[in-house]
Amino acid sequence: APAPPPARHLFSDPAEVEALRRNLLAWYDRCKRDLPWRALAATEPDADRRGYAVWVSEIMLQQTQVATVIDYYNRWMQKWPTLQALAQASLEEVNELWAGLGYYSRGKRLQEAARKVVSELAGRMPRTAEDLQKLLPGVGRYTAGAIASISYGQATGVVDGNVIRVLCRLRRIGADSSSPAVIDRLWDMANVLVDRNRPGDFNQALMELGATVCVPKAPLCGECPVKQHCQAWRRKLFGKNPPVPDVEDCGVGDCPLCPPATEPWDSSLGVTNFPRKAAKKPPRVMRTATCVLERRGCHGAPEYLIVQRPSSGLLAGLWEFPSLPLAQDLQEEKEREELAHHLQAWMGQPVAAKGLQFMGEVIHIFSHIHQTYVVYSLHLDGDVTLDPALSPSRWVTEDEFHASAVSTAMKKV
Ligand code: SF4
């Protein structure tokens, strides 16, 4: 078994743990942001509704900023205030409301899980982190801990990106913060720290601290309620001359939580020496040709053809202008020909490559893909009969396009 990490990386003094909880919660009570899901979690008497309200917020907040989520959350809860209401929604409605929020499989999985709670668990939300994770598809360890602590008062910790940053700084953990060994230690630490009487508030306070004070680039250490417990802050204060050896790195070269010996403390970075991550893989570079096909609708207003993407993979089930991934370094002429050929399959009639008008390029960054859309347009005079054997397709006005389940990338196009 690996040796336990040195005490300096742990919270082993009960008096310090107690003081940290007290200081953090007092700050949270004073400074917490007013957010709609917090209001619901604090006032909703029905336990299942409370769990559902927190669950929706946690899924929306994965990978998305609070400021963006608020409007989506309010509209979602207005439309589907209960698990039962969500279970009856169609996937199309879910995708329409989710459009623009990104990572679209989240909405789909949330709805599938709601259906499962209604049909298999008699509409009753599981009450513990273990059951939530085990029984609800799409609910991982973090989301389960958040729902259980905030909605049901279970004394269980949570570890998300904000918590990773705060804990790594508090205990000067400089090993790769995405490695399983470090993540396991952080979960242990979060479970030791969580306040037994107010676990939901404590977890939210720790995340709130990471989101508003202990931020990635320029943390506001002077205003931090837990700075007296923070080893990164102490190290910064003492500069090059720490007064006692135990605030230095363990220094023996085999500590699993210290920075690698080749990358010691950099005083120009201060507390942002922590956390550290292994270098990210560069995003995949992709080029896709897309064509805005336009016709006159029966009332004279222009209409555009949109087609539905496959039900799995990137942007599953969303609608887009007919699009075709391109090989890299293709000549423009060849791009046009391939796109014309692709459109021909949709329309069942020949499409002249020369008729495609080049409109420009749109770049959209997905988390792991650097996508360039090469945009063409084509005006149609007569009507076309679309091949029903291909993916679902429909003609929409501009307003209908914006109300449809289309991605932000397509709106840019
Ligand atoms: Fe973060 Fe600074 Fe507070 Fe330490 S003192 S937890 S680095 S904000």
Tab-separated table of C-alpha atoms and ligand atoms in Angstrom:
chain	number	residue	atom	x	y	z
A	1	ALA	CA	0.000	0.000	0.000
A	2	PRO	CA	1.270	3.493	-0.744
A	3	ALA	CA	2.547	5.400	2.291
A	4	PRO	CA	0.053	7.958	3.647
A	5	PRO	CA	0.857	11.507	2.551
A	6	PRO	CA	2.774	13.746	4.972
A	7	ALA	CA	0.593	15.487	7.550
A	8	ARG	CA	1.188	18.882	6.001
A	9	HIS	CA	-1.075	17.878	3.102
A	10	LEU	CA	-3.924	16.801	5.381
A	11	PHE	CA	-6.400	18.356	7.773
A	12	SER	CA	-5.441	16.364	10.827
A	13	ASP	CA	-5.960	18.950	13.583
A	14	PRO	CA	-9.642	18.876	14.706
A	15	ALA	CA	-9.388	22.401	16.152
A	16	GLU	CA	-8.217	23.752	12.805
A	17	VAL	CA	-10.975	21.913	10.953
A	18	GLU	CA	-13.560	23.376	13.332
A	19	ALA	CA	-12.188	26.906	12.887
A	20	LEU	CA	-12.103	26.575	9.113
A	21	ARG	CA	-15.738	25.419	9.018
A	22	ARG	CA	-16.812	28.273	11.286
A	23	ASN	CA	-14.985	30.949	9.266
A	24	LEU	CA	-16.138	29.658	5.922
A	25	LEU	CA	-19.797	29.341	6.921
A	26	ALA	CA	-19.859	32.799	8.525
A	27	TRP	CA	-18.483	34.255	5.294
A	28	TYR	CA	-21.022	32.306	3.224
A	29	ASP	CA	-23.916	33.580	5.332
A	30	ARG	CA	-22.711	37.137	4.734
A	31	CYS	CA	-21.601	37.003	1.114
A	32	LYS	CA	-23.375	34.218	-0.773
A	33	ARG	CA	-24.935	35.064	-4.130
A	34	ASP	CA	-28.692	34.980	-4.501
A	35	LEU	CA	-29.349	32.145	-6.936
A	36	PRO	CA	-32.737	30.685	-7.887
A	37	TRP	CA	-31.827	27.074	-7.054
A	38	ARG	CA	-30.589	28.114	-3.619
A	39	ALA	CA	-33.899	29.803	-2.904
A	40	LEU	CA	-35.771	26.654	-3.995
A	41	ALA	CA	-33.535	24.328	-1.980
A	42	ALA	CA	-34.057	26.463	1.128
A	43	THR	CA	-37.842	26.889	0.880
A	44	GLU	CA	-39.286	23.850	-0.928
A	45	PRO	CA	-40.917	21.601	1.712
A	46	ASP	CA	-41.372	18.590	-0.590
A	47	ALA	CA	-38.185	16.496	-0.480
A	48	ASP	CA	-38.527	15.076	-3.993
A	49	ARG	CA	-39.143	18.481	-5.524
A	50	ARG	CA	-36.192	19.852	-3.559
A	51	GLY	CA	-33.902	17.103	-4.824
A	52	TYR	CA	-35.134	17.633	-8.374
A	53	ALA	CA	-34.539	21.425	-8.182
A	54	VAL	CA	-30.933	20.921	-7.035
A	55	TRP	CA	-30.344	18.145	-9.534
A	56	VAL	CA	-31.410	20.302	-12.504
A	57	SER	CA	-29.152	23.145	-11.337
A	58	GLU	CA	-26.163	20.847	-10.872
A	59	ILE	CA	-26.516	19.321	-14.325
A	60	MET	CA	-26.859	22.752	-15.949
A	61	LEU	CA	-23.880	24.105	-14.010
A	62	GLN	CA	-21.573	21.344	-15.220
A	63	GLN	CA	-19.287	23.121	-17.718
A	64	THR	CA	-21.465	26.266	-17.831
A	65	GLN	CA	-21.146	29.623	-16.042
A	66	VAL	CA	-23.670	30.584	-13.356
A	67	ALA	CA	-24.660	33.788	-15.200
A	68	THR	CA	-25.617	31.795	-18.309
A	69	VAL	CA	-27.457	29.094	-16.390
A	70	ILE	CA	-29.870	31.350	-14.427
A	71	ASP	CA	-32.206	32.149	-17.320
A	72	TYR	CA	-32.221	28.559	-18.597
A	73	TYR	CA	-32.878	27.272	-15.096
A	74	ASN	CA	-35.823	29.596	-14.506
A	75	ARG	CA	-37.415	28.693	-17.830
A	76	TRP	CA	-36.845	24.976	-17.219
A	77	MET	CA	-38.379	25.006	-13.743
A	78	GLN	CA	-41.327	27.026	-14.985
A	79	LYS	CA	-41.972	24.563	-17.791
A	80	TRP	CA	-41.247	21.369	-15.825
A	81	PRO	CA	-41.539	22.132	-12.104
A	82	THR	CA	-41.564	18.440	-11.126
A	83	LEU	CA	-39.969	15.168	-12.122
A	84	GLN	CA	-43.356	13.988	-13.350
A	85	ALA	CA	-43.711	16.984	-15.682
A	86	LEU	CA	-40.211	16.441	-17.098
A	87	ALA	CA	-40.843	12.726	-17.582
A	88	GLN	CA	-43.753	13.590	-19.898
A	89	ALA	CA	-41.796	16.065	-22.048
A	90	SER	CA	-40.547	15.076	-25.490
A	91	LEU	CA	-36.842	15.046	-26.299
A	92	GLU	CA	-37.515	17.702	-28.927
A	93	GLU	CA	-38.912	20.059	-26.261
A	94	VAL	CA	-35.932	19.354	-24.007
A	95	ASN	CA	-33.471	20.065	-26.827
A	96	GLU	CA	-35.302	23.273	-27.723
A	97	LEU	CA	-35.043	24.628	-24.198
A	98	TRP	CA	-31.443	23.469	-23.888
A	99	ALA	CA	-30.394	25.043	-27.232
A	100	GLY	CA	-27.426	27.342	-26.634
A	101	LEU	CA	-26.417	25.840	-23.280
A	102	GLY	CA	-23.968	23.368	-24.875
A	103	TYR	CA	-23.114	19.758	-23.999
A	104	TYR	CA	-26.545	18.702	-25.213
A	105	SER	CA	-26.462	15.133	-23.938
A	106	ARG	CA	-26.936	16.592	-20.425
A	107	GLY	CA	-30.557	17.554	-21.095
A	108	LYS	CA	-31.333	14.234	-22.714
A	109	ARG	CA	-29.855	12.232	-19.842
A	110	LEU	CA	-31.616	14.368	-17.256
A	111	GLN	CA	-34.923	13.612	-18.900
A	112	GLU	CA	-34.166	9.886	-19.214
A	113	ALA	CA	-33.268	9.777	-15.531
A	114	ALA	CA	-36.470	11.635	-14.580
A	115	ARG	CA	-38.460	9.007	-16.491
A	116	LYS	CA	-36.657	6.306	-14.588
A	117	VAL	CA	-37.441	7.880	-11.203
A	118	VAL	CA	-41.108	8.150	-12.139
A	119	SER	CA	-41.498	4.688	-13.671
A	120	GLU	CA	-39.139	2.590	-11.544
A	121	LEU	CA	-38.821	4.438	-8.237
A	122	ALA	CA	-42.435	5.572	-7.867
A	123	GLY	CA	-41.391	9.204	-8.308
A	124	ARG	CA	-39.245	9.155	-5.167
A	125	MET	CA	-35.738	10.600	-5.453
A	126	PRO	CA	-32.985	8.463	-3.860
A	127	ARG	CA	-31.914	10.166	-0.617
A	128	THR	CA	-28.208	9.311	-0.276
A	129	ALA	CA	-25.187	10.039	-2.447
A	130	GLU	CA	-24.538	6.310	-2.867
A	131	ASP	CA	-28.084	5.588	-4.113
A	132	LEU	CA	-28.240	8.675	-6.285
A	133	GLN	CA	-25.042	7.657	-8.056
A	134	LYS	CA	-26.103	4.029	-8.321
A	135	LEU	CA	-29.684	4.562	-9.498
A	136	LEU	CA	-29.690	7.704	-11.643
A	137	PRO	CA	-28.076	7.616	-15.096
A	138	GLY	CA	-25.822	10.610	-15.704
A	139	VAL	CA	-25.364	11.318	-11.972
A	140	GLY	CA	-21.712	10.977	-11.012
A	141	ARG	CA	-19.998	11.192	-7.661
A	142	TYR	CA	-19.950	14.996	-7.543
A	143	THR	CA	-23.599	15.527	-8.532
A	144	ALA	CA	-24.745	12.795	-6.140
A	145	GLY	CA	-22.842	14.409	-3.253
A	146	ALA	CA	-24.222	17.841	-4.089
A	147	ILE	CA	-27.857	16.668	-4.249
A	148	ALA	CA	-27.554	14.552	-1.091
A	149	SER	CA	-25.884	17.246	0.991
A	150	ILE	CA	-27.881	20.258	-0.243
A	151	SER	CA	-31.320	18.633	-0.500
A	152	TYR	CA	-31.185	15.937	2.174
A	153	GLY	CA	-28.553	17.100	4.658
A	154	GLN	CA	-26.225	14.115	4.205
A	155	ALA	CA	-22.747	14.920	5.595
A	156	THR	CA	-20.834	14.048	2.462
A	157	GLY	CA	-18.201	16.153	0.706
A	158	VAL	CA	-18.040	17.252	-2.923
A	159	VAL	CA	-15.105	17.831	-5.257
A	160	ASP	CA	-15.525	19.938	-8.394
A	161	GLY	CA	-13.134	22.251	-10.244
A	162	ASN	CA	-13.549	25.050	-7.685
A	163	VAL	CA	-13.021	22.726	-4.740
A	164	ILE	CA	-9.927	21.217	-6.365
A	165	ARG	CA	-8.395	24.676	-6.674
A	166	VAL	CA	-9.215	25.748	-3.115
A	167	LEU	CA	-8.023	22.519	-1.487
A	168	CYS	CA	-4.817	22.344	-3.537
A	169	ARG	CA	-3.978	25.872	-2.397
A	170	LEU	CA	-4.987	25.316	1.217
A	171	ARG	CA	-2.694	22.300	1.426
A	172	ARG	CA	-0.158	23.169	-1.286
A	173	ILE	CA	-0.838	20.134	-3.399
A	174	GLY	CA	1.310	20.561	-6.489
A	175	ALA	CA	1.135	17.111	-8.065
A	176	ASP	CA	-1.049	16.823	-11.193
A	177	SER	CA	-4.523	17.709	-9.866
A	178	SER	CA	-6.260	15.586	-12.484
A	179	SER	CA	-4.412	12.404	-11.492
A	180	PRO	CA	-6.465	9.702	-9.730
A	181	ALA	CA	-4.091	9.719	-6.730
A	182	VAL	CA	-4.641	13.434	-6.096
A	183	ILE	CA	-8.375	13.308	-6.800
A	184	ASP	CA	-8.770	10.464	-4.262
A	185	ARG	CA	-6.953	12.519	-1.622
A	186	LEU	CA	-9.130	15.541	-2.324
A	187	TRP	CA	-12.290	13.484	-1.849
A	188	ASP	CA	-10.923	12.206	1.475
A	189	MET	CA	-10.195	15.780	2.457
A	190	ALA	CA	-13.635	17.067	1.418
A	191	ASN	CA	-15.267	14.325	3.498
A	192	VAL	CA	-13.169	15.235	6.544
A	193	LEU	CA	-13.906	18.939	6.221
A	194	VAL	CA	-17.646	18.931	5.510
A	195	ASP	CA	-19.634	20.461	8.359
A	196	ARG	CA	-21.782	17.832	10.068
A	197	ASN	CA	-24.628	20.224	10.869
A	198	ARG	CA	-24.753	22.226	7.651
A	199	PRO	CA	-23.232	19.975	4.971
A	200	GLY	CA	-25.113	21.505	2.031
A	201	ASP	CA	-24.178	25.054	3.022
A	202	PHE	CA	-20.586	24.044	3.679
A	203	ASN	CA	-20.190	22.424	0.260
A	204	GLN	CA	-21.768	25.396	-1.459
A	205	ALA	CA	-19.533	27.737	0.563
A	206	LEU	CA	-16.388	25.921	-0.535
A	207	MET	CA	-17.481	26.078	-4.183
A	208	GLU	CA	-18.574	29.701	-3.799
A	209	LEU	CA	-15.161	30.566	-2.389
A	210	GLY	CA	-13.524	29.032	-5.461
A	211	ALA	CA	-15.927	30.830	-7.805
A	212	THR	CA	-15.697	34.311	-6.298
A	213	VAL	CA	-12.529	34.668	-4.147
A	214	CYS	CA	-10.067	31.846	-4.771
A	215	VAL	CA	-10.410	32.305	-8.524
A	216	PRO	CA	-7.929	30.797	-11.012
A	217	LYS	CA	-5.896	33.840	-12.084
A	218	ALA	CA	-5.961	36.643	-9.491
A	219	PRO	CA	-7.347	35.295	-6.227
A	220	LEU	CA	-8.478	37.853	-3.637
A	221	CYS	CA	-6.436	36.423	-0.779
A	222	GLY	CA	-6.723	39.617	1.276
A	223	GLU	CA	-10.510	39.084	1.504
A	224	CYS	CA	-10.359	35.328	1.969
A	225	PRO	CA	-12.121	33.990	5.091
A	226	VAL	CA	-9.788	30.982	5.359
A	227	LYS	CA	-6.433	32.569	4.627
A	228	GLN	CA	-5.100	31.719	8.063
A	229	HIS	CA	-5.522	28.041	7.115
A	230	CYS	CA	-3.932	28.421	3.684
A	231	GLN	CA	-0.425	27.076	3.151
A	232	ALA	CA	-0.071	28.625	-0.311
A	233	TRP	CA	-0.849	32.036	1.194
A	234	ARG	CA	1.675	31.500	3.998
A	235	ARG	CA	4.303	30.422	1.525
A	236	LYS	CA	3.699	33.571	-0.506
A	237	LEU	CA	3.929	35.785	2.599
A	238	PHE	CA	7.229	34.274	3.665
A	239	GLY	CA	8.712	34.564	0.192
A	240	LYS	CA	12.093	32.949	-0.116
A	241	ASN	CA	12.645	32.470	3.597
A	242	PRO	CA	9.986	30.274	5.180
A	243	PRO	CA	10.599	30.341	8.961
A	244	VAL	CA	10.188	26.620	9.585
A	245	PRO	CA	10.991	23.696	7.340
A	246	ASP	CA	7.479	22.220	7.462
A	247	VAL	CA	6.042	24.940	5.269
A	248	GLU	CA	8.523	24.050	2.558
A	249	ASP	CA	7.814	21.290	0.067
A	250	CYS	CA	8.300	17.859	1.565
A	251	GLY	CA	11.436	17.939	-0.499
A	252	VAL	CA	12.317	14.278	-0.449
A	253	GLY	CA	11.294	13.756	-4.050
A	254	ASP	CA	8.832	10.926	-3.484
A	255	CYS	CA	5.906	12.790	-1.942
A	256	PRO	CA	2.871	11.945	-4.125
A	257	LEU	CA	1.287	15.342	-3.501
A	258	CYS	CA	4.179	17.804	-3.814
A	259	PRO	CA	5.090	19.562	-7.066
A	260	PRO	CA	7.594	17.606	-9.149
A	261	ALA	CA	11.197	18.418	-8.150
A	262	THR	CA	11.742	19.771	-11.670
A	263	GLU	CA	9.016	22.409	-11.199
A	264	PRO	CA	9.562	23.962	-7.779
A	265	TRP	CA	7.753	26.968	-6.283
A	266	ASP	CA	7.764	29.942	-8.682
A	267	SER	CA	7.589	33.122	-6.619
A	268	SER	CA	6.257	35.170	-9.555
A	269	LEU	CA	3.108	33.007	-9.527
A	270	GLY	CA	2.423	33.206	-5.784
A	271	VAL	CA	-0.575	31.125	-4.706
A	272	THR	CA	-1.400	30.346	-8.342
A	273	ASN	CA	1.466	27.849	-8.248
A	274	PHE	CA	-1.439	25.590	-7.234
A	275	PRO	CA	-3.184	23.625	-8.553
A	276	ARG	CA	-1.099	22.139	-11.343
A	277	LYS	CA	-2.317	20.104	-14.246
A	278	ALA	CA	-0.647	17.946	-16.832
A	279	ALA	CA	-0.628	19.737	-20.198
A	280	LYS	CA	-3.925	19.376	-22.060
A	281	LYS	CA	-4.089	17.608	-25.390
A	282	PRO	CA	-4.569	20.153	-28.186
A	283	PRO	CA	-8.114	20.192	-29.617
A	284	ARG	CA	-8.880	18.219	-32.751
A	285	VAL	CA	-9.019	20.454	-35.856
A	286	MET	CA	-12.046	19.896	-38.103
A	287	ARG	CA	-13.481	21.536	-41.226
A	288	THR	CA	-17.113	21.131	-42.165
A	289	ALA	CA	-18.902	22.453	-45.251
A	290	THR	CA	-22.414	23.662	-44.532
A	291	CYS	CA	-25.062	25.012	-46.887
A	292	VAL	CA	-27.889	27.420	-46.122
A	293	LEU	CA	-30.560	26.344	-48.605
A	294	GLU	CA	-33.199	29.019	-49.055
A	295	ARG	CA	-36.581	29.019	-50.777
A	296	ARG	CA	-39.616	31.324	-50.869
A	297	GLY	CA	-42.252	30.049	-48.451
A	298	CYS	CA	-45.956	30.127	-49.281
A	299	HIS	CA	-46.345	33.607	-47.714
A	300	GLY	CA	-43.343	34.951	-49.598
A	301	ALA	CA	-41.010	34.915	-46.589
A	302	PRO	CA	-37.735	33.028	-46.994
A	303	GLU	CA	-37.487	29.553	-45.529
A	304	TYR	CA	-34.383	27.508	-44.767
A	305	LEU	CA	-33.763	23.789	-44.769
A	306	ILE	CA	-32.624	22.192	-41.511
A	307	VAL	CA	-31.866	18.522	-40.957
A	308	GLN	CA	-31.549	16.493	-37.785
A	309	ARG	CA	-28.254	15.082	-36.579
A	310	PRO	CA	-27.940	11.430	-35.498
A	311	SER	CA	-29.245	10.555	-32.034
A	312	SER	CA	-25.765	9.899	-30.606
A	313	GLY	CA	-22.391	11.613	-30.770
A	314	LEU	CA	-21.593	15.318	-30.902
A	315	LEU	CA	-24.722	17.571	-30.825
A	316	ALA	CA	-26.927	14.464	-30.839
A	317	GLY	CA	-30.458	15.021	-32.120
A	318	LEU	CA	-29.941	18.728	-32.805
A	319	TRP	CA	-30.901	20.412	-36.075
A	320	GLU	CA	-28.455	22.025	-38.500
A	321	PHE	CA	-28.069	23.235	-42.066
A	322	PRO	CA	-27.049	20.283	-44.270
A	323	SER	CA	-23.383	19.779	-43.438
A	324	LEU	CA	-20.519	17.583	-44.486
A	325	PRO	CA	-17.204	17.010	-42.653
A	326	LEU	CA	-14.288	17.697	-44.983
A	327	ALA	CA	-10.854	16.174	-45.264
A	328	GLN	CA	-8.067	18.606	-44.324
A	329	ASP	CA	-6.281	20.543	-47.080
A	330	LEU	CA	-9.013	20.043	-49.664
A	331	GLN	CA	-8.993	22.528	-52.578
A	332	GLU	CA	-11.984	24.904	-52.623
A	333	GLU	CA	-13.209	23.508	-55.911
A	334	LYS	CA	-13.195	19.989	-54.502
A	335	GLU	CA	-15.003	21.172	-51.360
A	336	ARG	CA	-17.799	22.612	-53.494
A	337	GLU	CA	-18.089	19.425	-55.519
A	338	GLU	CA	-18.348	17.259	-52.426
A	339	LEU	CA	-20.928	19.560	-50.868
A	340	ALA	CA	-22.951	19.673	-54.103
A	341	HIS	CA	-22.889	15.893	-54.217
A	342	HIS	CA	-24.063	15.708	-50.599
A	343	LEU	CA	-26.921	18.157	-51.263
A	344	GLN	CA	-27.971	16.220	-54.304
A	345	ALA	CA	-28.663	13.217	-52.093
A	346	TRP	CA	-30.994	15.379	-49.965
A	347	MET	CA	-32.805	16.997	-52.798
A	348	GLY	CA	-33.015	14.162	-55.289
A	349	GLN	CA	-31.995	16.473	-58.122
A	350	PRO	CA	-28.681	17.651	-59.543
A	351	VAL	CA	-26.945	20.538	-57.785
A	352	ALA	CA	-24.318	22.468	-59.740
A	353	ALA	CA	-21.217	23.073	-57.645
A	354	LYS	CA	-20.853	26.478	-59.311
A	355	GLY	CA	-24.275	27.526	-58.041
A	356	LEU	CA	-23.099	27.334	-54.415
A	357	GLN	CA	-22.228	30.794	-53.195
A	358	PHE	CA	-19.365	30.994	-50.714
A	359	MET	CA	-20.399	33.164	-47.725
A	360	GLY	CA	-17.430	32.929	-45.382
A	361	GLU	CA	-16.058	30.818	-42.569
A	362	VAL	CA	-17.303	30.474	-39.004
A	363	ILE	CA	-15.080	29.167	-36.240
A	364	HIS	CA	-16.585	27.495	-33.221
A	365	ILE	CA	-14.626	25.957	-30.379
A	366	PHE	CA	-16.175	22.910	-28.765
A	367	SER	CA	-14.390	21.648	-25.654
A	368	HIS	CA	-12.199	19.247	-27.604
A	369	ILE	CA	-12.728	20.297	-31.227
A	370	HIS	CA	-11.625	23.386	-33.121
A	371	GLN	CA	-14.327	23.460	-35.788
A	372	THR	CA	-14.348	25.634	-38.906
A	373	TYR	CA	-17.628	25.787	-40.813
A	374	VAL	CA	-17.158	26.704	-44.476
A	375	VAL	CA	-20.484	28.334	-45.257
A	376	TYR	CA	-22.213	28.307	-48.651
A	377	SER	CA	-25.687	29.365	-49.657
A	378	LEU	CA	-28.021	28.289	-52.403
A	379	HIS	CA	-31.321	29.894	-53.446
A	380	LEU	CA	-33.913	27.535	-54.898
A	381	ASP	CA	-36.524	28.674	-57.371
A	382	GLY	CA	-38.870	25.721	-57.504
A	383	ASP	CA	-39.877	23.313	-54.761
A	384	VAL	CA	-37.822	20.238	-53.950
A	385	THR	CA	-38.913	16.887	-52.659
A	386	LEU	CA	-36.694	15.729	-49.854
A	387	ASP	CA	-35.805	12.083	-49.601
A	388	PRO	CA	-37.741	10.721	-46.574
A	389	ALA	CA	-35.253	7.841	-46.258
A	390	LEU	CA	-32.574	10.306	-45.110
A	391	SER	CA	-32.529	12.007	-41.668
A	392	PRO	CA	-35.586	14.056	-40.678
A	393	SER	CA	-35.596	17.491	-42.299
A	394	ARG	CA	-37.885	20.529	-42.426
A	395	TRP	CA	-38.186	24.047	-43.823
A	396	VAL	CA	-38.270	26.831	-41.243
A	397	THR	CA	-38.570	30.609	-41.216
A	398	GLU	CA	-35.844	32.601	-39.488
A	399	ASP	CA	-37.932	32.885	-36.292
A	400	GLU	CA	-38.680	29.164	-36.314
A	401	PHE	CA	-34.990	28.460	-36.836
A	402	HIS	CA	-34.082	30.393	-33.681
A	403	ALA	CA	-36.802	28.625	-31.668
A	404	SER	CA	-35.649	25.172	-32.858
A	405	ALA	CA	-33.164	22.864	-31.162
A	406	VAL	CA	-30.127	24.224	-32.985
A	407	SER	CA	-26.634	24.666	-31.555
A	408	THR	CA	-24.894	27.982	-30.930
A	409	ALA	CA	-22.503	27.094	-33.751
A	410	MET	CA	-25.391	26.911	-36.236
A	411	LYS	CA	-26.775	30.232	-34.989
A	412	LYS	CA	-23.366	31.748	-35.747
A	413	VAL	CA	-23.545	30.235	-39.235
B	1	SF4	FE1	-7.293	30.837	-2.078
B	1	SF4	FE2	-5.847	32.925	-1.337
B	1	SF4	FE3	-7.822	32.007	0.222
B	1	SF4	FE4	-5.603	30.615	-0.070
B	1	SF4	S1	-5.790	32.625	0.864
B	1	SF4	S2	-7.679	29.823	-0.145
B	1	SF4	S3	-5.077	31.015	-2.181
B	1	SF4	S4	-8.019	32.936	-1.798
